[in-house]
Coordinates of C-alpha atoms in Angstrom, one line a residue:
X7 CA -55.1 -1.2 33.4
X8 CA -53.3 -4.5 32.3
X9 CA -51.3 -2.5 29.7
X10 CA -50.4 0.2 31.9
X11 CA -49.1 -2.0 34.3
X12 CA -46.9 -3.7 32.2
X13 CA -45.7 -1.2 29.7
X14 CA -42.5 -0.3 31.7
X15 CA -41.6 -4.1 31.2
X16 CA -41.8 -4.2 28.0
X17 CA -39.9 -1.3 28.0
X18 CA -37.0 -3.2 30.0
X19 CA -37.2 -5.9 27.8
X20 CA -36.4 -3.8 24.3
X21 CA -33.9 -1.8 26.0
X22 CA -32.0 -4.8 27.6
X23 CA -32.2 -6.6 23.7
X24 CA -30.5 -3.5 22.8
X25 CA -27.7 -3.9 25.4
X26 CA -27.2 -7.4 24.3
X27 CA -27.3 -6.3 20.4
X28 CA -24.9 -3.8 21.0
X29 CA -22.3 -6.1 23.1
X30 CA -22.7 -8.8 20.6
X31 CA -21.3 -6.1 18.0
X32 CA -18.7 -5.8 19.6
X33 CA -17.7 -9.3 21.1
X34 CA -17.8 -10.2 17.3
X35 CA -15.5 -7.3 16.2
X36 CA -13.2 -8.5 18.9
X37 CA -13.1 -11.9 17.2
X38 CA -13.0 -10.2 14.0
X39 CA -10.0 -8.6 14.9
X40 CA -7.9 -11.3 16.7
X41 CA -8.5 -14.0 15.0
X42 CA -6.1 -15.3 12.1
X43 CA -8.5 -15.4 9.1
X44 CA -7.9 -16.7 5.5
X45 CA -8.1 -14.0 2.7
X46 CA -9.2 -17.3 0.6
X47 CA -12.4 -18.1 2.7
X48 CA -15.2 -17.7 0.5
X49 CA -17.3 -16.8 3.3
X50 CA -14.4 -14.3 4.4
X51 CA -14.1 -12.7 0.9
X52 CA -18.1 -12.5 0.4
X53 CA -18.9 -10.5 3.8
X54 CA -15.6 -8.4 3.2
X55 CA -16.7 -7.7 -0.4
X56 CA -16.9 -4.0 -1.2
X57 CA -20.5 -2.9 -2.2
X58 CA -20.8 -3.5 -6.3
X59 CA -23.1 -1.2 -7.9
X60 CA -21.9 -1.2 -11.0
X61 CA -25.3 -2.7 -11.8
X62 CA -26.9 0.5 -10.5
X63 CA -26.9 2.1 -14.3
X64 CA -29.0 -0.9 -15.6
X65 CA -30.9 -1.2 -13.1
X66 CA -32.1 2.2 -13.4
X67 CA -32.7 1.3 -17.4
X68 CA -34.5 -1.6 -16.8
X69 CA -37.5 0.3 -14.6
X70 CA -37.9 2.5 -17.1
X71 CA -37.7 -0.2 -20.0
X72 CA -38.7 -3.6 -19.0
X73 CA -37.5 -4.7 -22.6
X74 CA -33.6 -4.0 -22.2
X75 CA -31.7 -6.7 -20.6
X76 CA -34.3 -9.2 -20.9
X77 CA -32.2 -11.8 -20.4
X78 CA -32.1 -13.5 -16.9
X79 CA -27.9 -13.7 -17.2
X80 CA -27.1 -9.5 -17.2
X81 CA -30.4 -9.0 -15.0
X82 CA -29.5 -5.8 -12.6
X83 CA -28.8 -7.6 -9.0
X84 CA -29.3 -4.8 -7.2
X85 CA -31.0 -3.2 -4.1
X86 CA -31.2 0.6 -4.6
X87 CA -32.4 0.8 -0.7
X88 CA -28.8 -0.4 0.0
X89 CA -27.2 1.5 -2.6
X90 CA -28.8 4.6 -1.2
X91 CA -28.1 3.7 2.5
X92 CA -24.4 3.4 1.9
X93 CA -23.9 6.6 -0.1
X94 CA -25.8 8.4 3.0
X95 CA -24.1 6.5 5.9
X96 CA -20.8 5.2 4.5
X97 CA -21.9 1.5 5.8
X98 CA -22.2 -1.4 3.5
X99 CA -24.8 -3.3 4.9
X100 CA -23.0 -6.5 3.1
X101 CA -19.5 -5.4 4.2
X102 CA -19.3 -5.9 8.1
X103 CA -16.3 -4.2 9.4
X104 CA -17.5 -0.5 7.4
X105 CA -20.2 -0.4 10.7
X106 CA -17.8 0.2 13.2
X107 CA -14.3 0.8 11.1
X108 CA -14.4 4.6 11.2
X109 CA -15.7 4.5 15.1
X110 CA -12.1 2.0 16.3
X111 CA -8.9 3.1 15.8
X112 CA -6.9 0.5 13.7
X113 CA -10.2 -1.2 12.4
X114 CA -9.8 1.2 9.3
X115 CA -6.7 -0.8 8.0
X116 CA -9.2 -3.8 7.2
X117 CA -10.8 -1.9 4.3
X118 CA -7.2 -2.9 2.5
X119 CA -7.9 -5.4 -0.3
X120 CA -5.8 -8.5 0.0
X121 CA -5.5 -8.9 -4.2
X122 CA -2.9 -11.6 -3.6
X123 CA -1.9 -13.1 -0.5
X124 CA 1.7 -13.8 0.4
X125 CA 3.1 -16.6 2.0
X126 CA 1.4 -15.8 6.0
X127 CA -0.6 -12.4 4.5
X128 CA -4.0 -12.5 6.0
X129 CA -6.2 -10.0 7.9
X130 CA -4.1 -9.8 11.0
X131 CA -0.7 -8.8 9.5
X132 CA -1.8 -6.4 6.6
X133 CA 0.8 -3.4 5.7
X134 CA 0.2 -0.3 7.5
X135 CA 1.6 3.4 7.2
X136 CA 0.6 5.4 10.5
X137 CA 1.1 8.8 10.2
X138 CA 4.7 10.5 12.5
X139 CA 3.4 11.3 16.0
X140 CA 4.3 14.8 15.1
X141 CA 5.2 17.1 11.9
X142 CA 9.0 17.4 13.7
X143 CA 9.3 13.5 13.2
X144 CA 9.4 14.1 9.4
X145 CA 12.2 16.5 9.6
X146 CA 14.9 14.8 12.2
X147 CA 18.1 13.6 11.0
X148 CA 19.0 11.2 13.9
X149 CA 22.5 9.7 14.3
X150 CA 23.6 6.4 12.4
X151 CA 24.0 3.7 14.6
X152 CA 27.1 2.1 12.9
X153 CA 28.4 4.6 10.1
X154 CA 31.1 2.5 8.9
X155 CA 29.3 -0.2 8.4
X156 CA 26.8 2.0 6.1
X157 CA 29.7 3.4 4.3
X158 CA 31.2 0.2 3.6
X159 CA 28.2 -1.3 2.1
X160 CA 27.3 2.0 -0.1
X161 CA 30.7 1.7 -1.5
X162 CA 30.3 -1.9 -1.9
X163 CA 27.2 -1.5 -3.7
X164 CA 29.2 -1.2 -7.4
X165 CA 26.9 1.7 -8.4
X166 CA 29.7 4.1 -7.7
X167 CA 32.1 3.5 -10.1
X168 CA 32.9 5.3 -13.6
X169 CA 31.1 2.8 -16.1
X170 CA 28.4 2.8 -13.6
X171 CA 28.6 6.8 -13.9
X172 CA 29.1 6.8 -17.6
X173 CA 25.8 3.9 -18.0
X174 CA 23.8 6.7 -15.9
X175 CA 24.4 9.1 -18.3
X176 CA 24.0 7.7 -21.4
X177 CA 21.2 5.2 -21.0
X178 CA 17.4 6.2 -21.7
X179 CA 15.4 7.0 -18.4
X180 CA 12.6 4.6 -18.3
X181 CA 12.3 4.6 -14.9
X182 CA 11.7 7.0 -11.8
X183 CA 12.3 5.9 -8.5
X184 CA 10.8 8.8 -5.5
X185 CA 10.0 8.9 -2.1
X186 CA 6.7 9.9 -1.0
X187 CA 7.9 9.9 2.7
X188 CA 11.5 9.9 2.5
X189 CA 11.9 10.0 6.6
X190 CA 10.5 6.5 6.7
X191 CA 13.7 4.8 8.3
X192 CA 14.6 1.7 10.1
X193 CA 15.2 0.7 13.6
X194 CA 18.5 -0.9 13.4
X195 CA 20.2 1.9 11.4
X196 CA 19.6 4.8 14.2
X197 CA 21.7 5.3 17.4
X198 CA 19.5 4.7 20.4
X199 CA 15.9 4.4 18.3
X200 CA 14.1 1.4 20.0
X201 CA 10.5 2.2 19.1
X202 CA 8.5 2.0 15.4
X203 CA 8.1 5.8 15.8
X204 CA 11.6 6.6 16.1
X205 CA 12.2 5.1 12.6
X206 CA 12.1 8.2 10.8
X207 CA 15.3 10.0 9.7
X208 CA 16.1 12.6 6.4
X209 CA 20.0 10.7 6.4
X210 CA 19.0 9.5 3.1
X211 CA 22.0 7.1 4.3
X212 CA 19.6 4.9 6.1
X213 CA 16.3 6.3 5.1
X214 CA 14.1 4.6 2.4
X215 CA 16.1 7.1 -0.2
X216 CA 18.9 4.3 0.7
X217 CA 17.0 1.7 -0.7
X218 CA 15.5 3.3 -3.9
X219 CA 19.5 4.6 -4.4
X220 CA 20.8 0.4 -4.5
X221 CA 18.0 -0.2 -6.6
X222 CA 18.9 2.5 -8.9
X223 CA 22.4 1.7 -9.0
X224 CA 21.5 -2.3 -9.4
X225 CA 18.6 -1.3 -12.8
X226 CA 21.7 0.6 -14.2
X227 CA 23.8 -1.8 -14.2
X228 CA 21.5 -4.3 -15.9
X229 CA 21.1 -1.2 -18.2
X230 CA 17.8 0.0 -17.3
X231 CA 18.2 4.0 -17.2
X232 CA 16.8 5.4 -13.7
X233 CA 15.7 9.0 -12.8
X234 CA 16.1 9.0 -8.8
X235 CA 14.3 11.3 -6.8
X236 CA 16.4 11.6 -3.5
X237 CA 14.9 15.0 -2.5
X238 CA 13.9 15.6 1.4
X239 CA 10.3 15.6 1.5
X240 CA 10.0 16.6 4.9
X241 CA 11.9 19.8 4.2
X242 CA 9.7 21.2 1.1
X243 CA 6.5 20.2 3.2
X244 CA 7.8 22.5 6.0
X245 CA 9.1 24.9 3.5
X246 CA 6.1 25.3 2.0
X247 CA 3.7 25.2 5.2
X248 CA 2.5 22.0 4.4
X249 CA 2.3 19.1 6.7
X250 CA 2.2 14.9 6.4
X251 CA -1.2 14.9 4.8
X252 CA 0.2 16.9 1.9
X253 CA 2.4 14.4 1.1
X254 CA 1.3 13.0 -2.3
X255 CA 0.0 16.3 -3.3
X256 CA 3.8 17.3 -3.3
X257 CA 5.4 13.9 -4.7
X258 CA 2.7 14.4 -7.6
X259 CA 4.8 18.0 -8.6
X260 CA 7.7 15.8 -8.3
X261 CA 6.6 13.2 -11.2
X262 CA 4.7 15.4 -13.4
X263 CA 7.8 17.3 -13.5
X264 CA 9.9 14.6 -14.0
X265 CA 7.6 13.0 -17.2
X266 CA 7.5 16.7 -18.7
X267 CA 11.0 16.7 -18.7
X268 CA 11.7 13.2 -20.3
X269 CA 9.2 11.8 -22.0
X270 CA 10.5 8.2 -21.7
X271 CA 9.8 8.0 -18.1
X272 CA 7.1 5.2 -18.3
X273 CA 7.7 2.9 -14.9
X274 CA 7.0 5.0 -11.8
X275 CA 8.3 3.2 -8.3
X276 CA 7.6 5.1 -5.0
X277 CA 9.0 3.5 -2.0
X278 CA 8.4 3.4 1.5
X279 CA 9.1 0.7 4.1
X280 CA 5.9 -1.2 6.3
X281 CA 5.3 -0.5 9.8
X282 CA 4.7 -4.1 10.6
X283 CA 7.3 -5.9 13.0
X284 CA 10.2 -8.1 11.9
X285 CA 8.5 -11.5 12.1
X286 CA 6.2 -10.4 9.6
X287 CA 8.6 -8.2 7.3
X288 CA 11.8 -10.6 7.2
X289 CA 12.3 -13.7 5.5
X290 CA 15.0 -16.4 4.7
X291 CA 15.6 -18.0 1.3
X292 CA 18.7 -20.7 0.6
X293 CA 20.2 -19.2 4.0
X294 CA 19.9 -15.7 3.0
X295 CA 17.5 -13.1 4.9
X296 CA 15.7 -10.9 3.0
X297 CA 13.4 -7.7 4.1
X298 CA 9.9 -9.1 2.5
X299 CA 8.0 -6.6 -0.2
X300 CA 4.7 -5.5 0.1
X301 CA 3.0 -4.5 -3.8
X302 CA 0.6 -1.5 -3.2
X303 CA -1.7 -0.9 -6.1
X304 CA -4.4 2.7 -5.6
X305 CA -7.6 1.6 -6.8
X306 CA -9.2 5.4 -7.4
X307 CA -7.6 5.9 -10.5
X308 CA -8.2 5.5 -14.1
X309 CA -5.2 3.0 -14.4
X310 CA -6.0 0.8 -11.7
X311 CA -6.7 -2.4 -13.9
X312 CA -3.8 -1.8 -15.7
X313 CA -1.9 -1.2 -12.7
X314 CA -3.1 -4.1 -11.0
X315 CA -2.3 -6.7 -13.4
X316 CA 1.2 -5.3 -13.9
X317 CA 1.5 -5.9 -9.9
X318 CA 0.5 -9.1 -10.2
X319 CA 3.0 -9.9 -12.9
X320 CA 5.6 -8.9 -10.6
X321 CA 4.7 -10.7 -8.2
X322 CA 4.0 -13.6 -10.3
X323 CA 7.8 -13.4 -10.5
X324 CA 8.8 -12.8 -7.7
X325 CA 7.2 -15.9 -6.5
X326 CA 9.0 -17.8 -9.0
X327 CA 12.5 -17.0 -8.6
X328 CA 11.9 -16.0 -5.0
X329 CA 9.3 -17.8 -2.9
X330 CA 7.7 -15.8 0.0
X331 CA 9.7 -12.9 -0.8
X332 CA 6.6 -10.6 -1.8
X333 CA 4.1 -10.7 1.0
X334 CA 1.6 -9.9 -1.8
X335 CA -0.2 -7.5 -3.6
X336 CA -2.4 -5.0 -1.6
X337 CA -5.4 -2.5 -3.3
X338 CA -6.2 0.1 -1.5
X339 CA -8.7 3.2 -1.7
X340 CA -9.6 6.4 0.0
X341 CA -11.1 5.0 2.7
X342 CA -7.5 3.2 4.1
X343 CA -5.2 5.5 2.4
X344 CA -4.7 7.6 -0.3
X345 CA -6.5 5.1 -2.8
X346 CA -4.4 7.1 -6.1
X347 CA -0.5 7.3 -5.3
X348 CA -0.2 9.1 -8.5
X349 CA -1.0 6.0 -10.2
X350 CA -2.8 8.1 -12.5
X351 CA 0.2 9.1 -14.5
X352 CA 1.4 5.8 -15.2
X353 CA -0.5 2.8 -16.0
X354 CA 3.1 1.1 -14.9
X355 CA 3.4 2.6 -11.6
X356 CA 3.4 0.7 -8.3
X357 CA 4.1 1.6 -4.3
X358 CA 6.7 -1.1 -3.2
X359 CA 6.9 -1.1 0.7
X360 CA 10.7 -3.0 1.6
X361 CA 10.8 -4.5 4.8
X362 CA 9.2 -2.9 8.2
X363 CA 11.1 -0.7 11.0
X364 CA 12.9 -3.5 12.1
X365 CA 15.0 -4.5 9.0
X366 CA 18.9 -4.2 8.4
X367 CA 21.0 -2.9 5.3
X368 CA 21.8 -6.3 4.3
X369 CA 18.6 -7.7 4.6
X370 CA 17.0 -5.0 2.5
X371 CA 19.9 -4.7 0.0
X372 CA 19.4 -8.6 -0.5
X373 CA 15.4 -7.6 -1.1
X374 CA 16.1 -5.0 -3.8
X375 CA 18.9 -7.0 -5.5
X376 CA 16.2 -9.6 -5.8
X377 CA 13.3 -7.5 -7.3
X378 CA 15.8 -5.5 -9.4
X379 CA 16.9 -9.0 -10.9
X380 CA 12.9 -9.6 -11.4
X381 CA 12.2 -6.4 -12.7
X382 CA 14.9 -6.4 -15.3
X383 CA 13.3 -9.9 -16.3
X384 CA 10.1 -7.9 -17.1
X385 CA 11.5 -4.8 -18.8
X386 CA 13.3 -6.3 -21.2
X387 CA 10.9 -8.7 -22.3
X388 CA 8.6 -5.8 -22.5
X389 CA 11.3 -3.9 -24.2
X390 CA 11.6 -7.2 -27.0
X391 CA 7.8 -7.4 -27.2
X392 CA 7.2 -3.4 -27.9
X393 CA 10.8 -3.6 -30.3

């Protein structure tokens, strides 16, 4: 009779624990969220710590063979309960912000890997590419806000000239430069756009195709020979029924073509531009702005390592000659983008964001005259190195 009596109580009490558990979840992804945390906590970096179980192999050894790996330093640290429960579930147990990343919208961009952070880079400002609110975004020209200042600086850009022409021609093509999503466009360049999804255009004028044409024109006249992809990407999606999440399926039939048809190709450079607002994307060195460069390395690919460390050589010197131009290198897989970027072709390819939808010409010009200056640095001492 006693238990009867108060079984519904108990009851209450284990449901009401539950309501509390559950709004506790979520006061503490709030904080998550909002608050300004350091990529270089070591608290921060162990709970955001993608599940390792690349000791899952000897582990599974070791219970069949208590001889192998006797030794207490390569013993398996490993709990195949966990490894099972994330394969099933997609939760890390260990990894926080996997238990309710796919259930918010936005929490997803956490998963990005902060390899090196920038001057200001942490959790609260990572880079982030949201898809066009519709397919038609990625095939609107828009009107230039101010075409004579565009013109004037393409023609001032000195890649126009004969020499120039001539060095194009002749020099050997170690590099091509494409555009994933070509539309990606900037704020201040369209008449009458005012909000981050208006900043798409196909003007390859003041589009990101812009951007990878100065830094073109700036590697050739260091004498870097460039391959430059200025093809509307919007266009062959729609032509071929495709839409935005075809994206790098098509770019892909753009580099394998271009690395059948010259085998020298060896550094690939894709760029887009960041989504982030200016106070985040713009800086200011020795009086001079600059549109800030984010270093996107895919980690679900065979030349991720590679890849990686050939980012962080960049950026390295970047740093050097330009402090708190690069806002740092980013790794990123499937489950915040598309975790390859056809880094798989290349183990000297990288996705270089410049700037966010709020930059200008000269601000981003100043950006890629800066990293072709940097890159150069690295070619040719990779060219004097291989020679």
């Amino acid at each position: 009779m006693f238990e009867k009596n108060h079984k519904p109580i108990h009851i209450v009490v284990f449901l009401s624990r539950i309501f509390v558990g559950v709004i506790m979840v979520f006061l503490f992804v709030f904080c998550l969220v909002i608050s300004p945390l350091s990529p270089s906590s070591a608290s921060l970096k162990h709970s955001m710590s993608k599940s390792d179980i690349s000791g899952l192999f000897v582990y599974m050894l070791q219970s069949e063979n208590h001889s192998l790996f006797a030794d207490k330093h390569v013993h398996a640290d490993i709990s195949l309960s966990k490894v099972l429960f994330t394969l099933v579930t997609n939760i890390n147990p260990s990894k926080s912000i996997t238990l309710l990343g796919s259930e918010i919208p936005g929490l997803d961009v956490y998963n990005t890997e902060i390899a090196i952070a920038g001057k200001g880079t942490n959790l609260t400002n990572l880079p982030f590419d949201p898809p066009p609110k519709s397919d038609d975004d990625i095939t609107k020209e828009r009107q230039i806000a101010d075409e004579q200042n565009v013109n004037d600086k393409e023609n001032n850009s000195g890649g126009n000239n004969q020499q120039g022409q001539d060095d194009k021609n002749n020099l050997k093509k170690a590099v091509y430069i494409y555009h994933t999503h070509s539309w990606e466009s900037f704020l201040p360049l369209i008449n009458g756009a005012k909000v981050p999804d208006d900043a798409t255009s196909t003007n390859n004028k003041i589009n990101v195709v812009a951007v990878g044409t100065r830094l073109s024109q700036d590697l050739i006249n260091k004498g870097i020979g460039v391959e430059h992809d200025t093809s509307n990407m919007g266009a062959e999606l729609k032509g071929k029924n495709w839409n935005y999440n075809n994206s790098y399926t098509l770019s892909r039939e753009h580099v394998q073509e271009a690395m059948t048809g010259d085998r020298d190709v060896k550094f690939l450079i894709d760029i887009h531009r960041d989504s982030q607002r200016k106070a985040i994307t713009t800086t200011t060195i020795n009086d001079k702005k600059y549109a800030r460069i984010d270093i996107i390395v895919g980690k679900e690919n065979q030349n991720y390592k590679e890849n990686l460390n050939y980012a962080k050589e960049l950026n390295s010197l970047l740093e050097k000659l330009y402090p708190g131009l690069s806002r740092g290198v980013f790794i990123k897989s499937k489950s915040d983008g598309n975790g390859i970027y056809n880094q798989d072709l290349s183990n000297r390819s990288i996705l270089l964001e410049f700037g966010g939808v709020d930059n200008n010409l000269e601000e981003l010009y100043n950006a890629v005259d800066a990293f072709a200056k940097v890159f150069s640095e690295y070619y040719w001492k990779a060219e004097e190195v291989n020679g």
